[in-house]
Tab-separated table of C-alpha atoms and ligand atoms in Angstrom:
chain	number	residue	atom	x	y	z
A	5	SER	CA	-125.805	159.665	13.963
A	6	SER	CA	-128.000	159.355	16.984
A	7	LYS	CA	-131.745	159.004	16.968
A	8	PHE	CA	-132.058	160.776	20.300
A	9	ASN	CA	-131.957	164.430	21.190
A	10	ILE	CA	-131.182	164.390	24.872
A	11	THR	CA	-130.229	167.080	27.383
A	12	PRO	CA	-127.332	165.805	29.509
A	13	LEU	CA	-128.327	164.762	33.036
A	14	GLU	CA	-125.816	167.174	34.640
A	15	GLN	CA	-127.458	169.986	32.780
A	16	TRP	CA	-131.023	169.525	33.936
A	17	SER	CA	-130.272	168.079	37.369
A	18	GLY	CA	-127.409	170.414	38.203
A	19	VAL	CA	-125.532	167.393	39.571
A	20	LYS	CA	-121.977	167.540	38.286
A	21	THR	CA	-120.461	164.530	40.002
A	22	LYS	CA	-121.811	161.020	39.856
A	23	PRO	CA	-123.816	159.323	41.167
A	24	PHE	CA	-127.177	161.026	40.771
A	25	ILE	CA	-129.187	159.711	43.725
A	26	ILE	CA	-132.930	159.176	43.826
A	27	THR	CA	-134.409	157.900	47.065
A	28	GLY	CA	-137.600	157.882	49.075
A	29	PRO	CA	-140.237	155.322	49.933
A	30	CYS	CA	-141.651	152.794	47.494
A	31	SER	CA	-145.085	154.263	48.272
A	32	VAL	CA	-146.341	157.417	49.824
A	33	GLU	CA	-148.497	156.023	52.648
A	34	GLY	CA	-149.448	159.154	54.523
A	35	GLU	CA	-148.353	162.742	55.079
A	36	GLU	CA	-146.545	161.966	58.312
A	37	GLN	CA	-144.783	158.912	56.833
A	38	VAL	CA	-143.430	160.786	53.846
A	39	PHE	CA	-142.323	163.825	55.880
A	40	ASP	CA	-140.672	161.716	58.538
A	41	THR	CA	-138.898	159.499	56.017
A	42	VAL	CA	-137.622	162.377	53.901
A	43	ARG	CA	-136.467	164.418	56.898
A	44	GLN	CA	-134.519	161.412	58.128
A	45	LEU	CA	-133.048	160.917	54.667
A	46	ILE	CA	-131.842	164.506	54.658
A	47	GLU	CA	-130.441	164.275	58.195
A	48	ASN	CA	-128.510	161.155	57.325
A	49	ALA	CA	-127.440	161.705	53.747
A	50	GLY	CA	-128.676	165.127	52.700
A	51	ASP	CA	-125.555	166.098	50.784
A	52	LYS	CA	-125.745	162.983	48.619
A	53	ILE	CA	-129.423	163.001	47.620
A	54	HIS	CA	-130.720	164.755	44.505
A	55	LEU	CA	-134.295	163.648	43.890
A	56	ILE	CA	-137.044	162.338	46.183
A	57	ARG	CA	-139.268	159.519	44.972
A	58	GLY	CA	-142.618	158.275	46.233
A	59	GLY	CA	-145.168	156.056	44.506
A	60	ILE	CA	-148.663	157.549	44.481
A	61	TRP	CA	-150.316	155.055	42.139
A	62	LYS	CA	-148.875	151.587	42.629
A	63	PRO	CA	-148.980	148.941	39.912
A	64	ARG	CA	-149.458	145.703	41.812
A	65	THR	CA	-149.161	142.198	40.459
A	66	ARG	CA	-152.320	140.998	42.198
A	67	PRO	CA	-155.401	143.048	43.095
A	68	ASN	CA	-156.390	143.741	46.684
A	69	SER	CA	-152.940	144.816	47.728
A	70	PHE	CA	-152.220	148.464	48.513
A	71	GLU	CA	-152.590	150.371	45.257
A	72	GLY	CA	-151.329	153.736	46.426
A	73	VAL	CA	-152.942	156.676	48.213
A	74	GLY	CA	-153.693	158.383	44.896
A	75	GLU	CA	-153.859	162.083	44.087
A	76	ILE	CA	-154.230	163.137	47.710
A	77	GLY	CA	-150.571	162.226	48.246
A	78	LEU	CA	-149.163	164.518	45.567
A	79	PRO	CA	-149.150	167.721	47.681
A	80	TRP	CA	-147.557	165.821	50.602
A	81	LEU	CA	-144.673	164.755	48.420
A	82	LYS	CA	-144.351	168.167	46.786
A	83	SER	CA	-144.354	170.026	50.084
A	84	VAL	CA	-141.748	167.820	51.706
A	85	GLY	CA	-139.615	168.370	48.621
A	86	LYS	CA	-140.032	172.107	49.055
A	87	GLU	CA	-139.158	171.871	52.736
A	88	VAL	CA	-135.869	170.097	52.049
A	89	GLY	CA	-135.174	171.945	48.820
A	90	LEU	CA	-135.235	168.952	46.503
A	91	PRO	CA	-137.242	168.021	43.423
A	92	VAL	CA	-139.676	165.118	43.679
A	93	THR	CA	-140.720	162.345	41.326
A	94	VAL	CA	-143.708	160.017	40.970
A	95	GLU	CA	-144.594	157.140	38.689
A	96	VAL	CA	-147.215	157.914	36.056
A	97	ALA	CA	-149.031	155.213	34.123
A	98	ASN	CA	-151.642	157.157	32.151
A	99	PRO	CA	-152.593	160.697	31.049
A	100	GLU	CA	-154.764	161.234	34.156
A	101	HIS	CA	-151.735	160.608	36.355
A	102	VAL	CA	-149.705	163.005	34.224
A	103	GLU	CA	-152.330	165.709	34.515
A	104	ALA	CA	-152.585	165.351	38.293
A	105	ALA	CA	-148.800	165.252	38.714
A	106	LEU	CA	-148.296	168.352	36.573
A	107	LYS	CA	-151.035	170.187	38.465
A	108	ALA	CA	-149.298	169.341	41.745
A	109	GLU	CA	-146.017	170.637	40.285
A	110	ILE	CA	-144.212	167.333	40.564
A	111	ASP	CA	-140.730	167.979	39.169
A	112	VAL	CA	-139.813	164.717	37.455
A	113	LEU	CA	-141.956	161.829	36.185
A	114	TRP	CA	-141.031	158.195	35.877
A	115	ILE	CA	-142.610	155.439	33.861
A	116	GLY	CA	-142.801	152.048	35.554
A	117	ALA	CA	-141.680	148.708	34.207
A	118	ARG	CA	-145.245	147.490	33.719
A	119	THR	CA	-146.093	150.543	31.644
A	120	THR	CA	-142.975	150.558	29.458
A	121	VAL	CA	-144.053	147.178	28.077
A	122	SER	CA	-147.114	148.768	26.473
A	123	PRO	CA	-146.501	151.012	23.455
A	124	PHE	CA	-150.144	152.183	23.606
A	125	ALA	CA	-149.799	153.302	27.213
A	126	VAL	CA	-146.440	154.959	26.597
A	127	GLN	CA	-147.769	156.769	23.538
A	128	GLU	CA	-150.763	158.091	25.505
A	129	ILE	CA	-148.434	159.377	28.201
A	130	ALA	CA	-146.151	160.919	25.589
A	131	ASP	CA	-149.108	162.624	23.874
A	132	SER	CA	-150.240	164.058	27.198
A	133	LEU	CA	-146.767	165.569	27.625
A	134	LYS	CA	-146.626	167.380	24.305
A	135	GLY	CA	-145.258	170.859	24.884
A	136	VAL	CA	-144.353	170.161	28.535
A	137	ASP	CA	-140.730	170.562	29.561
A	138	ILE	CA	-140.359	168.007	32.340
A	139	PRO	CA	-137.725	165.326	32.886
A	140	VAL	CA	-138.980	161.760	32.419
A	141	LEU	CA	-137.184	158.625	33.563
A	142	VAL	CA	-138.119	155.385	31.852
A	143	LYS	CA	-137.779	152.089	33.663
A	144	ASN	CA	-136.930	149.094	31.544
A	145	PRO	CA	-139.860	146.882	30.564
A	146	VAL	CA	-140.332	143.834	32.811
A	147	ASN	CA	-139.200	141.593	29.966
A	148	PRO	CA	-135.611	141.758	28.707
A	149	ASP	CA	-136.326	143.709	25.531
A	150	LEU	CA	-133.964	146.557	24.778
A	151	GLU	CA	-135.944	147.676	21.713
A	152	LEU	CA	-139.107	148.111	23.752
A	153	TRP	CA	-137.183	150.153	26.320
A	154	LEU	CA	-135.652	152.319	23.599
A	155	GLY	CA	-139.034	152.600	21.891
A	156	ALA	CA	-140.560	154.161	25.009
A	157	ILE	CA	-137.712	156.673	25.288
A	158	GLU	CA	-138.091	157.416	21.590
A	159	ARG	CA	-141.845	158.056	21.886
A	160	LEU	CA	-141.194	160.645	24.611
A	161	ASN	CA	-138.317	162.209	22.703
A	162	ALA	CA	-140.551	162.478	19.635
A	163	VAL	CA	-143.050	164.734	21.469
A	164	GLY	CA	-140.214	167.012	22.559
A	165	ILE	CA	-139.173	165.587	25.936
A	166	LYS	CA	-135.389	165.986	26.005
A	167	LYS	CA	-134.635	165.565	29.697
A	168	LEU	CA	-134.676	161.794	29.592
A	169	GLY	CA	-133.056	158.953	31.443
A	170	ALA	CA	-133.310	155.183	31.595
A	171	ILE	CA	-133.772	153.328	34.865
A	172	HIS	CA	-132.393	149.817	34.889
A	173	ARG	CA	-134.431	147.807	37.415
A	174	GLY	CA	-133.726	144.278	36.205
A	175	PHE	CA	-135.941	141.892	34.248
A	176	SER	CA	-138.440	139.413	35.513
A	177	SER	CA	-137.769	135.752	34.938
A	178	TYR	CA	-139.922	132.696	35.337
A	179	GLU	CA	-137.076	130.793	36.931
A	180	LYS	CA	-136.486	131.374	40.615
A	181	THR	CA	-133.216	133.212	41.051
A	182	ALA	CA	-131.435	134.954	43.896
A	183	TYR	CA	-132.792	138.209	42.457
A	184	ARG	CA	-136.338	139.499	42.299
A	185	ASN	CA	-135.477	140.803	38.827
A	186	PRO	CA	-132.138	139.546	37.487
A	187	PRO	CA	-129.973	142.503	36.407
A	188	MET	CA	-128.845	141.121	33.017
A	189	TRP	CA	-126.190	143.832	32.880
A	190	GLU	CA	-125.532	143.058	29.223
A	191	ILE	CA	-128.773	144.862	28.320
A	192	PRO	CA	-127.994	148.292	29.832
A	193	ILE	CA	-124.396	147.824	28.630
A	194	GLU	CA	-125.721	147.402	25.096
A	195	LEU	CA	-127.971	150.435	25.582
A	196	ARG	CA	-124.908	152.464	26.607
A	197	ARG	CA	-122.890	151.149	23.665
A	198	ARG	CA	-125.560	152.145	21.173
A	199	TYR	CA	-126.768	155.388	22.758
A	200	PRO	CA	-124.105	156.740	25.120
A	201	GLU	CA	-126.111	159.990	25.432
A	202	ILE	CA	-128.912	158.285	27.422
A	203	PRO	CA	-128.223	158.523	31.163
A	204	ILE	CA	-128.615	155.203	32.983
A	205	ILE	CA	-129.802	155.012	36.575
A	206	VAL	CA	-129.627	151.693	38.391
A	207	ASP	CA	-132.419	150.558	40.715
A	208	PRO	CA	-130.909	147.895	42.974
A	209	SER	CA	-134.052	147.763	45.146
A	210	HIS	CA	-136.280	146.183	42.514
A	211	MET	CA	-133.416	144.054	41.178
A	212	GLY	CA	-132.488	142.483	44.456
A	213	GLY	CA	-135.873	142.487	46.107
A	214	SER	CA	-134.100	142.200	49.421
A	215	ARG	CA	-132.324	144.677	51.632
A	216	ASP	CA	-129.066	142.792	51.940
A	217	MET	CA	-128.443	142.785	48.186
A	218	ILE	CA	-128.725	146.516	47.644
A	219	TYR	CA	-125.194	147.586	48.413
A	220	THR	CA	-123.587	144.977	46.144
A	221	LEU	CA	-125.927	145.764	43.247
A	222	ALA	CA	-125.479	149.513	43.698
A	223	GLN	CA	-121.706	149.068	43.616
A	224	GLN	CA	-122.004	146.908	40.500
A	225	GLY	CA	-123.976	149.714	38.876
A	226	MET	CA	-121.155	152.122	39.698
A	227	ASP	CA	-118.580	149.633	38.426
A	228	MET	CA	-120.399	149.615	35.077
A	229	GLY	CA	-119.922	153.373	34.942
A	230	PHE	CA	-123.634	154.175	35.088
A	231	ASP	CA	-124.876	157.569	36.192
A	232	GLY	CA	-127.047	157.163	39.227
A	233	LEU	CA	-129.068	155.057	41.612
A	234	MET	CA	-132.696	154.832	42.633
A	235	ILE	CA	-132.931	153.195	46.061
A	236	GLU	CA	-136.118	152.795	48.070
A	237	SER	CA	-135.955	153.965	51.658
A	238	HIS	CA	-138.633	153.923	54.362
A	239	ARG	CA	-138.539	155.046	57.974
A	240	ASN	CA	-139.758	151.633	59.057
A	241	PRO	CA	-139.134	149.211	56.171
A	242	ASP	CA	-140.657	146.134	57.803
A	243	LYS	CA	-143.941	147.998	58.166
A	244	ALA	CA	-143.972	149.374	54.608
A	245	TRP	CA	-147.240	148.922	52.698
A	246	SER	CA	-145.380	147.838	49.567
A	247	ASP	CA	-141.973	146.293	48.868
A	248	ALA	CA	-141.199	145.909	52.583
A	249	LYS	CA	-138.368	143.423	52.118
A	250	GLN	CA	-136.313	145.608	49.844
A	251	GLN	CA	-136.554	148.993	51.531
A	252	VAL	CA	-133.794	150.289	53.768
A	253	THR	CA	-133.880	152.755	56.641
A	254	PRO	CA	-132.510	156.250	56.000
A	255	GLN	CA	-129.547	155.317	58.239
A	256	ARG	CA	-128.770	152.280	56.116
A	257	LEU	CA	-129.178	154.304	52.946
A	258	ALA	CA	-126.520	156.705	54.212
A	259	GLU	CA	-124.179	153.788	54.984
A	260	ILE	CA	-124.684	152.409	51.488
A	261	LEU	CA	-124.015	155.764	49.837
A	262	ASN	CA	-120.965	156.406	51.993
A	263	ALA	CA	-119.503	152.995	51.210
A	264	LEU	CA	-119.936	153.286	47.436
A	265	ILE	CA	-116.758	153.508	45.437
A	266	VAL	CA	-117.315	155.618	42.362
A	267	ARG	CA	-114.703	154.940	39.744
A	268	GLN	CA	-113.734	156.924	36.690
A	269	PRO	CA	-115.889	155.879	33.738
A	270	LYS	CA	-113.211	156.737	31.188
A	271	ILE	CA	-109.470	156.970	31.137
A	272	ALA	CA	-106.989	158.189	28.618
A	273	THR	CA	-105.141	154.931	27.958
A	274	ASP	CA	-101.909	156.701	27.008
A	275	GLU	CA	-101.673	157.674	30.642
A	276	LEU	CA	-101.682	154.068	31.747
A	277	GLN	CA	-99.226	152.063	29.669
A	278	PRO	CA	-99.688	148.742	31.549
A	279	LEU	CA	-103.442	148.920	30.919
A	280	ARG	CA	-102.820	149.606	27.247
A	281	ASP	CA	-100.551	146.563	27.027
A	282	LEU	CA	-103.040	144.296	28.737
A	283	ARG	CA	-105.830	145.529	26.492
A	284	ALA	CA	-103.709	144.853	23.415
A	285	ARG	CA	-103.195	141.269	24.616
A	286	VAL	CA	-106.909	140.863	25.255
A	287	ASP	CA	-107.738	142.208	21.782
A	288	ARG	CA	-105.340	139.712	20.205
A	289	ILE	CA	-106.951	136.846	22.070
A	290	ASP	CA	-110.432	138.050	21.053
A	291	ASP	CA	-109.313	138.155	17.398
A	292	TYR	CA	-108.009	134.654	17.775
A	293	ILE	CA	-111.276	133.456	19.327
A	294	ILE	CA	-113.208	134.881	16.374
A	295	GLU	CA	-110.872	133.260	13.846
A	296	LEU	CA	-111.158	129.918	15.642
A	297	LEU	CA	-114.941	130.183	15.747
A	298	SER	CA	-115.126	130.880	12.001
A	299	GLU	CA	-112.881	127.915	11.344
A	300	ARG	CA	-115.052	125.806	13.604
A	301	MET	CA	-118.245	126.831	11.792
A	302	GLY	CA	-116.596	125.829	8.521
A	303	ILE	CA	-116.158	122.348	9.962
A	304	SER	CA	-119.781	122.409	11.161
A	305	GLU	CA	-120.834	123.002	7.558
A	306	GLN	CA	-118.876	119.966	6.423
A	307	ILE	CA	-120.590	118.011	9.194
A	308	GLY	CA	-123.919	119.377	7.952
A	309	THR	CA	-123.217	118.081	4.471
A	310	LEU	CA	-122.368	114.634	5.832
A	311	LYS	CA	-125.539	114.572	7.930
A	312	LYS	CA	-127.587	115.575	4.913
A	313	VAL	CA	-126.219	112.802	2.714
A	314	ASN	CA	-126.751	110.268	5.479
A	315	HIS	CA	-130.226	111.547	6.464
A	316	LEU	CA	-129.162	112.384	9.997
A	317	ALA	CA	-130.846	115.006	12.181
A	318	ILE	CA	-128.760	118.134	12.761
A	319	HIS	CA	-129.207	117.976	16.488
A	320	GLN	CA	-127.820	114.822	18.044
A	321	SER	CA	-128.656	115.081	21.733
A	322	GLU	CA	-126.089	112.566	22.965
A	323	ARG	CA	-123.336	114.353	21.116
A	324	TRP	CA	-124.514	117.694	22.544
A	325	ALA	CA	-124.608	116.272	26.083
A	326	TYR	CA	-121.052	115.023	25.578
A	327	ILE	CA	-119.837	118.430	24.305
A	328	VAL	CA	-121.364	120.237	27.285
A	329	LYS	CA	-119.952	117.773	29.786
A	330	ARG	CA	-116.470	118.128	28.336
A	331	ALA	CA	-116.657	121.902	28.229
A	332	LEU	CA	-117.837	122.170	31.833
A	333	GLU	CA	-115.087	119.870	33.063
A	334	LYS	CA	-112.373	121.626	31.150
A	335	GLY	CA	-113.686	125.094	31.978
A	336	ARG	CA	-113.994	124.374	35.665
A	337	THR	CA	-110.290	123.661	35.954
A	338	GLY	CA	-109.660	126.935	34.103
A	339	GLY	CA	-111.615	128.936	36.668
A	340	LEU	CA	-114.686	129.575	34.496
A	341	THR	CA	-118.177	129.395	35.956
A	342	GLU	CA	-120.652	126.771	34.835
A	343	GLU	CA	-123.225	129.458	34.059
A	344	PHE	CA	-120.844	131.231	31.698
A	345	LEU	CA	-119.703	128.061	29.951
A	346	LEU	CA	-123.221	126.818	29.458
A	347	LYS	CA	-124.374	130.122	27.954
A	348	LEU	CA	-121.291	130.363	25.774
A	349	PHE	CA	-121.696	126.855	24.451
A	350	GLN	CA	-125.437	127.255	23.917
A	351	GLN	CA	-124.790	130.319	21.785
A	352	ARG	CA	-121.982	128.565	19.966
A	353	HIS	CA	-124.248	125.560	19.415
A	354	ASN	CA	-127.044	127.756	17.994
A	355	GLU	CA	-124.600	129.263	15.536
A	356	SER	CA	-123.349	125.812	14.537
A	357	ILE	CA	-126.944	124.640	13.959
A	358	ARG	CA	-127.544	127.706	11.778
A	359	HIS	CA	-124.526	126.856	9.651
A	360	GLN	CA	-125.579	123.228	9.329
A	361	SER	CA	-129.172	124.197	8.454
A	362	ASN	CA	-127.872	126.469	5.721
A	363	VAL	CA	-126.007	123.654	4.002
A	364	MET	CA	-128.861	121.210	4.555
A	365	GLU	CA	-131.445	123.498	3.030
A	366	LYS	CA	-129.337	124.124	-0.053
B	4	PEP	C1	-141.375	151.255	41.984
B	4	PEP	O1	-140.390	151.936	41.648
B	4	PEP	O2	-141.862	151.269	43.112
B	4	PEP	C2	-141.921	150.307	40.981
B	4	PEP	C3	-143.200	149.976	40.958
B	4	PEP	O3	-140.980	149.835	40.188
B	4	PEP	P1	-140.996	148.946	38.840
B	4	PEP	O4	-141.832	149.692	37.858
B	4	PEP	O5	-139.544	148.925	38.490
B	4	PEP	O6	-141.516	147.587	39.194
B	5	MN	MN1	-141.287	149.574	44.871
């Protein structure tokens, strides 16, 4: 009962074994730069690369930074693709970009994170693609909103684009983190759970924002069982006109791809009895956790009633501080991270407040 009508990635890409690899510079900077970079990519990792990327129009956070070479770069990218025998992809953000890219016979289009956030922009792009049979990859919106991401894919599917994929590039956060865009793996995991037919490609470059994080993030993407990777590579990363910190040399890209461990996404559990046993134990514990939580919320409701009669606020900050402190102490000795415990207890607390509000409002 799926909403999507999607051609499998293997079918349109011809790539039978994971991962599907997209690489190339963040931006096309010049004819020589793109040729040199792509030739080096092929020399170093030719057998592992399936699609060449290069930004032609660059969405930049602040004006007056390099905004891409524009249309003039399209034939450079296309001809290097022809030379090495690979399809090429560019980011499109409006119907004019689509028209120029189609005219230049660009093989695959992608929609950037700053465009996916705008249903108007996505709809205009979709409308400009009516009747065109071209693969389109949709980056997640900058904000962690799965519905918005799905909505963009849906708009394209609705005009007849069936060769579709999602690119997970992380989500921006106001807080400073180790990542440029924290991965929030739970979001693509939920996408996969709900729509397993949508291929998911992981972009560790824009997640990490720094060269040294790319391998780990790429491996994590493989460990989640996702389908491919988009990794930015430049012949001279430090001199790149955009995203210099996160681009890797073609040599480094080859090392990363060679080091990746690609694991089976699915197994027949009957073939692995010990795994089946462990999973059965885990399921029992999860059932138990749910039963305990329901019981706990029942007590919260009784507490809510008491607070109501005594005109007490639902949220008592000292009590909450005490609960968190206890949980962190206890969890730490059990090998659980503070981040996990805090999130878990915040969610649990929200649910408890909901139960108490229900009885209070009665
Ligand atoms: C890019 O791929 O160079 C890019 C601009 O990415 P994003 O849309 O994910 O920020
Ligand atoms: Mn980039």
